[in-house]
mmCIF file of C-alpha atoms and ligand atoms in Angstrom:
data_model
loop_
_atom_site.group_PDB
_atom_site.id
_atom_site.type_symbol
_atom_site.label_atom_id
_atom_site.label_comp_id
_atom_site.label_asym_id
_atom_site.label_seq_id
_atom_site.Cartn_x
_atom_site.Cartn_y
_atom_site.Cartn_z
ATOM 1 C CA MET A 1 55.529 109.225 96.906
ATOM 2 C CA LYS A 2 57.772 108.160 99.759
ATOM 3 C CA ASN A 3 59.909 110.690 101.225
ATOM 4 C CA LEU A 4 63.666 110.334 101.761
ATOM 5 C CA PHE A 5 63.701 109.769 105.465
ATOM 6 C CA SER A 6 60.891 107.051 105.400
ATOM 7 C CA VAL A 7 62.905 105.271 102.834
ATOM 8 C CA LEU A 8 66.159 105.525 104.714
ATOM 9 C CA ARG A 9 64.391 104.289 107.883
ATOM 10 C CA SER A 10 63.105 101.250 105.899
ATOM 11 C CA ASP A 11 66.708 100.598 105.160
ATOM 12 C CA GLU A 12 67.376 100.551 108.909
ATOM 13 C CA VAL A 13 69.456 103.553 108.769
ATOM 14 C CA ASN A 14 70.202 104.547 112.458
ATOM 15 C CA ASP A 15 68.955 107.873 113.937
ATOM 16 C CA GLU A 16 72.423 109.528 114.253
ATOM 17 C CA LEU A 17 73.398 108.824 110.630
ATOM 18 C CA LEU A 18 69.878 110.115 109.621
ATOM 19 C CA ARG A 19 70.663 113.272 111.440
ATOM 20 C CA VAL A 20 73.907 113.631 109.433
ATOM 21 C CA ILE A 21 72.187 113.056 106.149
ATOM 22 C CA GLU A 22 69.402 115.577 107.176
ATOM 23 C CA THR A 23 72.067 118.145 107.833
ATOM 24 C CA ILE A 24 73.571 117.675 104.364
ATOM 25 C CA VAL A 25 70.140 117.865 102.834
ATOM 26 C CA ASP A 26 69.332 121.018 104.778
ATOM 27 C CA ALA A 27 72.502 122.614 103.556
ATOM 28 C CA SER A 28 71.853 121.536 99.930
ATOM 29 C CA LYS A 29 68.397 123.091 99.948
ATOM 30 C CA GLU A 30 70.008 126.367 100.836
ATOM 31 C CA ILE A 31 72.526 126.048 98.199
ATOM 32 C CA ALA A 32 69.908 125.011 95.561
ATOM 33 C CA PHE A 33 68.103 128.451 96.431
ATOM 34 C CA ARG A 34 71.260 130.493 95.946
ATOM 35 C CA VAL A 35 72.046 128.619 92.719
ATOM 36 C CA ARG A 36 68.504 129.385 91.429
ATOM 37 C CA GLN A 37 68.821 132.993 92.430
ATOM 38 C CA GLY A 38 72.246 133.131 90.494
ATOM 39 C CA ALA A 39 73.172 136.707 89.584
ATOM 40 C CA LEU A 40 70.143 138.041 91.530
ATOM 41 C CA ALA A 41 71.822 136.677 94.673
ATOM 42 C CA GLY A 42 75.160 138.092 93.715
ATOM 43 C CA VAL A 43 76.810 134.850 94.017
ATOM 44 C CA LEU A 44 78.210 134.329 90.471
ATOM 45 C CA GLY A 45 81.891 135.131 89.445
ATOM 46 C CA SER A 46 85.291 134.354 90.953
ATOM 47 C CA THR A 47 87.110 135.488 94.150
ATOM 48 C CA GLN A 48 90.654 136.551 94.237
ATOM 49 C CA ASP A 49 91.493 133.314 96.217
ATOM 50 C CA GLU A 50 92.757 129.992 95.162
ATOM 51 C CA ASN A 51 92.070 126.766 97.190
ATOM 52 C CA ILE A 52 94.565 123.976 98.166
ATOM 53 C CA GLN A 53 93.917 122.541 94.647
ATOM 54 C CA GLY A 54 95.407 125.610 92.974
ATOM 55 C CA GLU A 55 91.844 126.455 91.507
ATOM 56 C CA THR A 56 90.367 129.974 91.767
ATOM 57 C CA GLN A 57 87.538 129.840 94.193
ATOM 58 C CA LYS A 58 84.115 130.894 92.832
ATOM 59 C CA HIS A 59 81.755 132.930 95.306
ATOM 60 C CA LEU A 60 79.378 130.106 95.248
ATOM 61 C CA ASP A 61 82.099 127.658 96.128
ATOM 62 C CA ILE A 62 82.844 129.600 99.349
ATOM 63 C CA ILE A 63 79.265 130.161 100.267
ATOM 64 C CA SER A 64 78.355 126.373 99.625
ATOM 65 C CA ASN A 65 81.362 125.215 101.586
ATOM 66 C CA GLN A 66 80.607 127.538 104.429
ATOM 67 C CA LEU A 67 76.878 126.442 104.714
ATOM 68 C CA LEU A 68 77.869 122.774 104.787
ATOM 69 C CA LYS A 69 80.805 123.401 107.155
ATOM 70 C CA ASP A 70 78.591 125.529 109.663
ATOM 71 C CA LEU A 71 75.578 123.139 109.656
ATOM 72 C CA LEU A 72 77.624 119.869 109.972
ATOM 73 C CA LEU A 73 80.011 121.362 112.668
ATOM 74 C CA ALA A 74 76.828 122.098 114.573
ATOM 75 C CA ASN A 75 75.649 118.405 114.483
ATOM 76 C CA SER A 76 77.079 116.592 117.444
ATOM 77 C CA ALA A 77 77.187 113.298 115.527
ATOM 78 C CA VAL A 78 79.926 114.741 113.203
ATOM 79 C CA ALA A 79 83.514 114.240 114.394
ATOM 80 C CA ALA A 80 85.147 115.982 111.658
ATOM 81 C CA ILE A 81 84.869 117.087 108.091
ATOM 82 C CA ALA A 82 87.109 117.142 105.045
ATOM 83 C CA SER A 83 86.222 119.587 102.056
ATOM 84 C CA GLU A 84 87.812 120.279 98.651
ATOM 85 C CA GLU A 85 87.704 123.858 99.786
ATOM 86 C CA GLU A 86 89.538 123.192 102.997
ATOM 87 C CA ASP A 87 93.199 122.849 103.391
ATOM 88 C CA THR A 88 93.008 120.318 106.097
ATOM 89 C CA VAL A 89 90.444 118.313 108.196
ATOM 90 C CA VAL A 90 88.090 120.481 110.377
ATOM 91 C CA ALA A 91 87.392 119.172 113.760
ATOM 92 C CA GLY A 92 83.791 118.563 114.867
ATOM 93 C CA HIS A 93 82.719 116.906 118.181
ATOM 94 C CA GLU A 94 85.112 114.568 119.884
ATOM 95 C CA ALA A 95 82.222 112.049 120.695
ATOM 96 C CA GLY A 96 80.812 112.391 117.183
ATOM 97 C CA LYS A 97 80.217 109.043 115.421
ATOM 98 C CA TYR A 98 80.574 110.222 111.672
ATOM 99 C CA LEU A 99 83.045 111.818 109.266
ATOM 100 C CA VAL A 100 81.870 113.733 106.253
ATOM 101 C CA ALA A 101 83.875 114.453 103.183
ATOM 102 C CA PHE A 102 82.433 116.598 100.497
ATOM 103 C CA ASP A 103 82.938 118.686 97.403
ATOM 104 C CA PRO A 104 80.623 121.606 98.184
ATOM 105 C CA LEU A 105 80.194 122.561 94.561
ATOM 106 C CA ASP A 106 81.346 120.227 91.821
ATOM 107 C CA GLY A 107 81.439 121.678 88.290
ATOM 108 C CA SER A 108 82.333 125.230 89.496
ATOM 109 C CA SER A 109 83.402 126.086 85.976
ATOM 110 C CA ASN A 110 79.688 125.720 85.001
ATOM 111 C CA ILE A 111 78.377 128.243 87.660
ATOM 112 C CA ASP A 112 78.645 131.401 85.555
ATOM 113 C CA ILE A 113 77.155 129.699 82.391
ATOM 114 C CA ASN A 114 74.098 128.417 84.226
ATOM 115 C CA GLY A 115 75.395 124.834 83.709
ATOM 116 C CA GLN A 116 75.105 121.544 85.776
ATOM 117 C CA ILE A 117 76.704 121.771 89.123
ATOM 118 C CA GLY A 118 76.217 119.670 92.330
ATOM 119 C CA THR A 119 77.247 118.676 95.907
ATOM 120 C CA ILE A 120 79.051 115.460 96.387
ATOM 121 C CA PHE A 121 79.265 113.891 99.865
ATOM 122 C CA SER A 122 80.653 110.784 101.569
ATOM 123 C CA ILE A 123 80.110 109.662 105.130
ATOM 124 C CA TYR A 124 82.306 107.268 107.137
ATOM 125 C CA SER A 125 82.180 105.981 110.664
ATOM 126 C CA ALA A 126 84.755 107.734 113.019
ATOM 127 C CA LEU A 127 87.615 105.501 114.162
ATOM 128 C CA ASP A 128 87.992 105.032 117.882
ATOM 129 C CA LEU A 129 91.721 104.735 118.497
ATOM 130 C CA ILE A 130 92.905 107.903 116.914
ATOM 131 C CA PRO A 131 92.046 111.651 117.455
ATOM 132 C CA HIS A 132 88.725 112.629 115.951
ATOM 133 C CA HIS A 133 90.176 115.433 113.925
ATOM 134 C CA SER A 134 93.192 113.420 112.638
ATOM 135 C CA GLU A 135 93.654 113.208 108.808
ATOM 136 C CA LEU A 136 94.070 109.317 109.491
ATOM 137 C CA GLN A 137 90.409 109.402 110.130
ATOM 138 C CA PHE A 138 89.924 109.961 106.418
ATOM 139 C CA GLN A 139 92.456 107.399 105.231
ATOM 140 C CA GLN A 140 89.674 104.711 105.134
ATOM 141 C CA GLN A 141 89.150 102.843 101.930
ATOM 142 C CA GLY A 142 85.995 103.877 99.968
ATOM 143 C CA GLN A 143 84.393 100.475 100.746
ATOM 144 C CA GLN A 144 84.195 101.751 104.395
ATOM 145 C CA GLN A 145 81.753 104.492 103.464
ATOM 146 C CA VAL A 146 78.359 104.124 105.304
ATOM 147 C CA CYS A 147 76.651 106.561 102.913
ATOM 148 C CA ALA A 148 77.493 108.507 99.656
ATOM 149 C CA GLY A 149 75.374 110.747 97.336
ATOM 150 C CA TYR A 150 75.157 113.966 95.355
ATOM 151 C CA VAL A 151 72.647 116.805 95.036
ATOM 152 C CA PHE A 152 72.310 117.653 91.573
ATOM 153 C CA TYR A 153 71.330 121.353 90.938
ATOM 154 C CA GLY A 154 69.603 121.091 87.551
ATOM 155 C CA PRO A 155 66.207 121.907 86.162
ATOM 156 C CA SER A 156 65.168 119.755 89.073
ATOM 157 C CA THR A 157 67.086 119.459 92.369
ATOM 158 C CA LEU A 158 67.855 115.804 92.717
ATOM 159 C CA LEU A 159 69.333 113.652 95.368
ATOM 160 C CA ALA A 160 71.115 110.376 94.490
ATOM 161 C CA ILE A 161 72.072 108.419 97.565
ATOM 162 C CA THR A 162 73.146 105.010 98.714
ATOM 163 C CA THR A 163 73.697 103.499 102.110
ATOM 164 C CA GLY A 164 74.919 100.262 100.547
ATOM 165 C CA LYS A 165 71.503 98.758 99.921
ATOM 166 C CA GLY A 166 70.952 100.088 96.445
ATOM 167 C CA THR A 167 71.006 103.440 94.802
ATOM 168 C CA ARG A 168 68.052 105.618 94.687
ATOM 169 C CA CYS A 169 67.164 109.075 93.271
ATOM 170 C CA PHE A 170 64.943 111.606 95.019
ATOM 171 C CA THR A 171 63.446 114.897 93.625
ATOM 172 C CA LEU A 172 63.106 117.974 95.725
ATOM 173 C CA ASP A 173 59.359 118.970 95.806
ATOM 174 C CA SER A 174 59.971 122.652 96.251
ATOM 175 C CA THR A 175 56.352 123.342 97.285
ATOM 176 C CA GLN A 176 56.893 121.180 100.409
ATOM 177 C CA GLY A 177 60.715 121.171 100.744
ATOM 178 C CA ASN A 178 60.856 117.495 100.781
ATOM 179 C CA PHE A 179 62.924 115.141 98.676
ATOM 180 C CA LEU A 180 60.499 112.478 97.231
ATOM 181 C CA LEU A 181 61.394 109.123 95.905
ATOM 182 C CA THR A 182 61.449 109.254 92.035
ATOM 183 C CA ALA A 183 63.882 106.364 91.047
ATOM 184 C CA ASP A 184 64.137 103.288 93.255
ATOM 185 C CA LYS A 185 66.940 100.679 93.086
ATOM 186 C CA ILE A 186 68.355 102.097 90.012
ATOM 187 C CA GLN A 187 70.122 99.413 87.758
ATOM 188 C CA ILE A 188 72.639 100.469 85.042
ATOM 189 C CA ALA A 189 72.661 98.377 81.925
ATOM 190 C CA ALA A 190 75.822 96.327 81.566
ATOM 191 C CA ASP A 191 76.336 97.390 77.987
ATOM 192 C CA THR A 192 76.291 101.028 76.628
ATOM 193 C CA GLN A 193 76.729 103.140 73.364
ATOM 194 C CA GLU A 194 77.536 106.364 75.197
ATOM 195 C CA PHE A 195 80.864 107.546 76.544
ATOM 196 C CA ALA A 196 81.904 110.826 78.527
ATOM 197 C CA ILE A 197 85.531 112.054 78.351
ATOM 198 C CA ASN A 198 87.276 115.476 77.618
ATOM 199 C CA MET A 199 88.512 114.759 74.191
ATOM 200 C CA SER A 200 90.654 117.880 74.283
ATOM 201 C CA ASN A 201 93.041 115.901 76.510
ATOM 202 C CA ALA A 202 93.491 113.060 73.984
ATOM 203 C CA ARG A 203 97.130 113.878 73.060
ATOM 204 C CA PHE A 204 97.991 113.623 76.858
ATOM 205 C CA TRP A 205 96.563 110.181 77.342
ATOM 206 C CA ASN A 206 98.707 106.944 77.369
ATOM 207 C CA GLN A 207 98.657 104.947 74.187
ATOM 208 C CA ALA A 208 96.255 102.321 75.424
ATOM 209 C CA MET A 209 93.526 104.863 76.422
ATOM 210 C CA ARG A 210 93.895 106.625 73.066
ATOM 211 C CA ALA A 211 93.488 103.331 71.304
ATOM 212 C CA TYR A 212 90.276 102.591 73.381
ATOM 213 C CA ILE A 213 88.700 105.935 72.709
ATOM 214 C CA ASP A 214 89.761 105.801 68.904
ATOM 215 C CA ASP A 215 87.896 102.699 68.595
ATOM 216 C CA LEU A 216 84.737 104.131 70.310
ATOM 217 C CA VAL A 217 84.969 106.977 67.734
ATOM 218 C CA LEU A 218 85.286 104.427 64.764
ATOM 219 C CA GLY A 219 82.025 103.056 65.899
ATOM 220 C CA GLU A 220 80.475 100.510 63.439
ATOM 221 C CA THR A 221 83.402 101.059 61.113
ATOM 222 C CA GLY A 222 85.982 99.784 63.655
ATOM 223 C CA PRO A 223 86.606 96.851 65.877
ATOM 224 C CA ARG A 224 83.698 97.590 68.216
ATOM 225 C CA ALA A 225 81.350 97.371 65.424
ATOM 226 C CA LYS A 226 78.563 99.618 66.984
ATOM 227 C CA ARG A 227 77.930 103.313 66.834
ATOM 228 C CA PHE A 228 78.806 105.343 70.025
ATOM 229 C CA ASN A 229 77.634 108.684 71.176
ATOM 230 C CA MET A 230 79.599 111.190 73.315
ATOM 231 C CA ARG A 231 78.550 113.515 75.946
ATOM 232 C CA TRP A 232 80.684 115.816 78.264
ATOM 233 C CA ASN A 233 78.940 118.106 81.008
ATOM 234 C CA ALA A 234 82.326 119.199 82.586
ATOM 235 C CA ALA A 235 80.655 118.426 86.011
ATOM 236 C CA MET A 236 81.044 114.851 87.284
ATOM 237 C CA VAL A 237 77.614 115.116 88.967
ATOM 238 C CA GLY A 238 75.900 115.627 85.636
ATOM 239 C CA ASP A 239 77.823 112.928 83.649
ATOM 240 C CA VAL A 240 77.351 110.228 86.606
ATOM 241 C CA HIS A 241 73.667 111.101 86.778
ATOM 242 C CA ARG A 242 73.342 110.482 83.008
ATOM 243 C CA VAL A 243 75.087 107.054 83.433
ATOM 244 C CA LEU A 244 72.794 106.199 86.429
ATOM 245 C CA THR A 245 69.865 107.279 84.328
ATOM 246 C CA ARG A 246 70.630 105.618 80.763
ATOM 247 C CA SER A 247 73.793 103.701 81.191
ATOM 248 C CA GLY A 248 77.320 104.871 79.842
ATOM 249 C CA ILE A 249 80.876 104.926 80.634
ATOM 250 C CA PHE A 250 82.624 108.080 82.179
ATOM 251 C CA LEU A 251 86.372 108.530 81.994
ATOM 252 C CA TYR A 252 88.765 110.949 83.515
ATOM 253 C CA PRO A 253 92.156 109.126 82.648
ATOM 254 C CA SER A 254 95.445 110.034 83.856
ATOM 255 C CA ASP A 255 97.321 112.443 81.592
ATOM 256 C CA THR A 256 100.773 114.038 81.065
ATOM 257 C CA ARG A 257 99.523 117.745 81.209
ATOM 258 C CA ASN A 258 101.185 118.159 84.604
ATOM 259 C CA ALA A 259 103.933 115.811 85.764
ATOM 260 C CA LYS A 260 103.235 116.354 89.392
ATOM 261 C CA GLN A 261 99.322 115.935 89.009
ATOM 262 C CA PRO A 262 98.692 112.860 86.491
ATOM 263 C CA ALA A 263 95.089 112.745 87.499
ATOM 264 C CA LYS A 264 92.391 115.334 88.054
ATOM 265 C CA LEU A 265 89.546 113.937 90.144
ATOM 266 C CA ARG A 266 89.847 113.646 93.942
ATOM 267 C CA LEU A 267 89.545 110.282 95.563
ATOM 268 C CA LEU A 268 87.984 111.278 98.876
ATOM 269 C CA TYR A 269 85.002 113.483 97.722
ATOM 270 C CA GLU A 270 84.447 112.688 94.068
ATOM 271 C CA ALA A 271 85.708 109.133 93.083
ATOM 272 C CA ASN A 272 84.829 107.294 96.178
ATOM 273 C CA PRO A 273 81.295 108.475 96.662
ATOM 274 C CA MET A 274 80.550 108.211 92.983
ATOM 275 C CA ALA A 275 81.984 104.718 92.946
ATOM 276 C CA MET A 276 79.684 103.669 95.766
ATOM 277 C CA LEU A 277 76.675 104.989 93.986
ATOM 278 C CA ILE A 278 77.616 103.310 90.707
ATOM 279 C CA GLU A 279 78.377 99.923 92.239
ATOM 280 C CA ASN A 280 75.232 99.949 94.280
ATOM 281 C CA ALA A 281 73.451 100.392 90.861
ATOM 282 C CA GLY A 282 75.232 97.346 89.451
ATOM 283 C CA GLY A 283 78.009 99.267 87.489
ATOM 284 C CA LYS A 284 81.748 99.277 87.928
ATOM 285 C CA ALA A 285 84.203 102.074 89.074
ATOM 286 C CA CYS A 286 87.864 101.695 88.646
ATOM 287 C CA SER A 287 91.222 103.506 88.368
ATOM 288 C CA GLU A 288 93.489 102.381 85.566
ATOM 289 C CA THR A 289 94.789 99.827 87.880
ATOM 290 C CA GLN A 290 92.149 98.894 90.518
ATOM 291 C CA ARG A 291 88.805 99.058 91.898
ATOM 292 C CA ILE A 292 88.391 102.606 93.260
ATOM 293 C CA LEU A 293 86.695 101.493 96.500
ATOM 294 C CA ASP A 294 89.830 99.331 97.383
ATOM 295 C CA ILE A 295 92.221 102.135 97.049
ATOM 296 C CA GLN A 296 93.978 102.893 100.329
ATOM 297 C CA PRO A 297 94.153 106.722 100.797
ATOM 298 C CA GLN A 298 97.533 108.294 101.439
ATOM 299 C CA GLN A 299 96.502 111.861 101.713
ATOM 300 C CA LEU A 300 93.426 114.061 102.090
ATOM 301 C CA HIS A 301 93.291 115.691 98.585
ATOM 302 C CA GLU A 302 94.835 112.849 96.573
ATOM 303 C CA ARG A 303 93.749 112.441 92.995
ATOM 304 C CA VAL A 304 92.973 109.339 90.939
ATOM 305 C CA ALA A 305 92.119 108.409 87.256
ATOM 306 C CA VAL A 306 88.420 107.409 87.106
ATOM 307 C CA ILE A 307 86.753 104.819 84.680
ATOM 308 C CA LEU A 308 83.205 104.157 85.838
ATOM 309 C CA GLY A 309 79.695 103.018 84.526
ATOM 310 C CA SER A 310 78.280 100.057 82.573
ATOM 311 C CA ALA A 311 80.226 97.132 83.946
ATOM 312 C CA ASN A 312 80.888 95.334 80.482
ATOM 313 C CA GLU A 313 82.100 98.651 78.994
ATOM 314 C CA VAL A 314 84.357 99.374 81.930
ATOM 315 C CA ASP A 315 85.819 95.910 81.447
ATOM 316 C CA GLU A 316 86.314 96.492 77.736
ATOM 317 C CA CYS A 317 88.221 99.755 78.589
ATOM 318 C CA LEU A 318 90.347 97.840 81.088
ATOM 319 C CA ASN A 319 91.017 95.002 78.578
ATOM 320 C CA TYR A 320 92.654 97.827 76.285
ATOM 321 C CA LEU A 321 94.807 99.207 79.236
ATOM 322 C CA ARG A 322 96.158 95.560 79.996
ATOM 323 C CA ARG A 323 97.136 94.747 76.465
HETATM 324 P P1 LIG B 1 85.422 122.177 88.440
HETATM 325 O O1 LIG B 1 84.522 121.960 89.836
HETATM 326 O O2 LIG B 1 86.654 122.821 88.604
HETATM 327 O O3 LIG B 1 84.623 122.670 87.355
HETATM 328 O O4 LIG B 1 85.804 120.740 87.995
HETATM 329 C C1 LIG B 1 84.918 119.704 87.702
HETATM 330 C C2 LIG B 1 85.499 118.417 87.864
HETATM 331 O O5 LIG B 1 86.261 118.147 88.973
HETATM 332 C C3 LIG B 1 84.615 117.274 87.538
HETATM 333 O O6 LIG B 1 83.343 117.504 88.065
HETATM 334 C C4 LIG B 1 84.414 117.137 86.095
HETATM 335 O O7 LIG B 1 84.118 115.946 85.573
HETATM 336 C C5 LIG B 1 85.905 117.664 85.631
HETATM 337 O O8 LIG B 1 86.396 118.297 86.623
HETATM 338 C C6 LIG B 1 85.770 118.499 84.409
HETATM 339 O O9 LIG B 1 87.015 118.609 83.949
HETATM 340 P P2 LIG B 1 87.454 119.423 82.677
HETATM 341 O O10 LIG B 1 87.692 120.832 83.103
HETATM 342 O O11 LIG B 1 88.488 118.735 82.009
HETATM 343 O O12 LIG B 1 86.217 119.394 81.792
#
């Protein structure tokens, strides 16, 4: 089986970007070890602190963030980092060529129940004409990403990654410590019979989204005239991996629970990297109004509605929203 770095070299990924990816991979292996140790490593449970998102930080959130931060800031190719767990951009090396945005541990609410969790990352080229640590560095559209991926800490430790030439999945061979290619050039079927959404928020969605989901639930007895199944992992990494593996549509729509925060998922380090992975696997990734990778970011931690997965089903959902 081919290993990660031989595959990336065959995609003509330059040495400096390879080094940044290698740094993320090294940090993720350390995180994977702590996750597997769980309670034995004393990493479960919550701290007394809240992050800028207003979320209580789990011990493993802090540990994962610190591991990624320390290793990335020691890499001279990294100009700056942005993290879900950091209030602002953290400066790296002035001459660094790359920016890294990450959610160090996505699915934190699953940590204490031994559920699915993962690290999501996104890499951009640093911009020349502005300070290397300016927030403006991260106000690049998602289509400017040079690499995106996630590490999925499940029964296997998986790495899904794209540099724009297709989406591939690698499995960590823990005997040798290498990620080996286990799914090359993934293609998501255009149609699906599986959707993922947190149904408990239904009363907070707009009418069009409620109508779309209602018709999925009606299945063969309704206008869609086919049966649909539902899954919800409460960790975007797990739900997106299922979509990459067997098609599907994943939705986190805007809702009225919090007038100041109509959407939950973060553009920079959740929606954009997942959108790049999905599009490179032949799927679609949109907000309720536009292609996610076209969105012009305005601030570091901005949030966005997400509708992604099988292209024809995403279009079907958007047709409901446009009625
Ligand atoms: P946490 O990291 O706080 O668990 O949130 C995970 C997440 O950002 C994303 O990974 C999930 O798809 C979504 O939130 C789950 O949201 P619900 O709490 O509504 O299930």
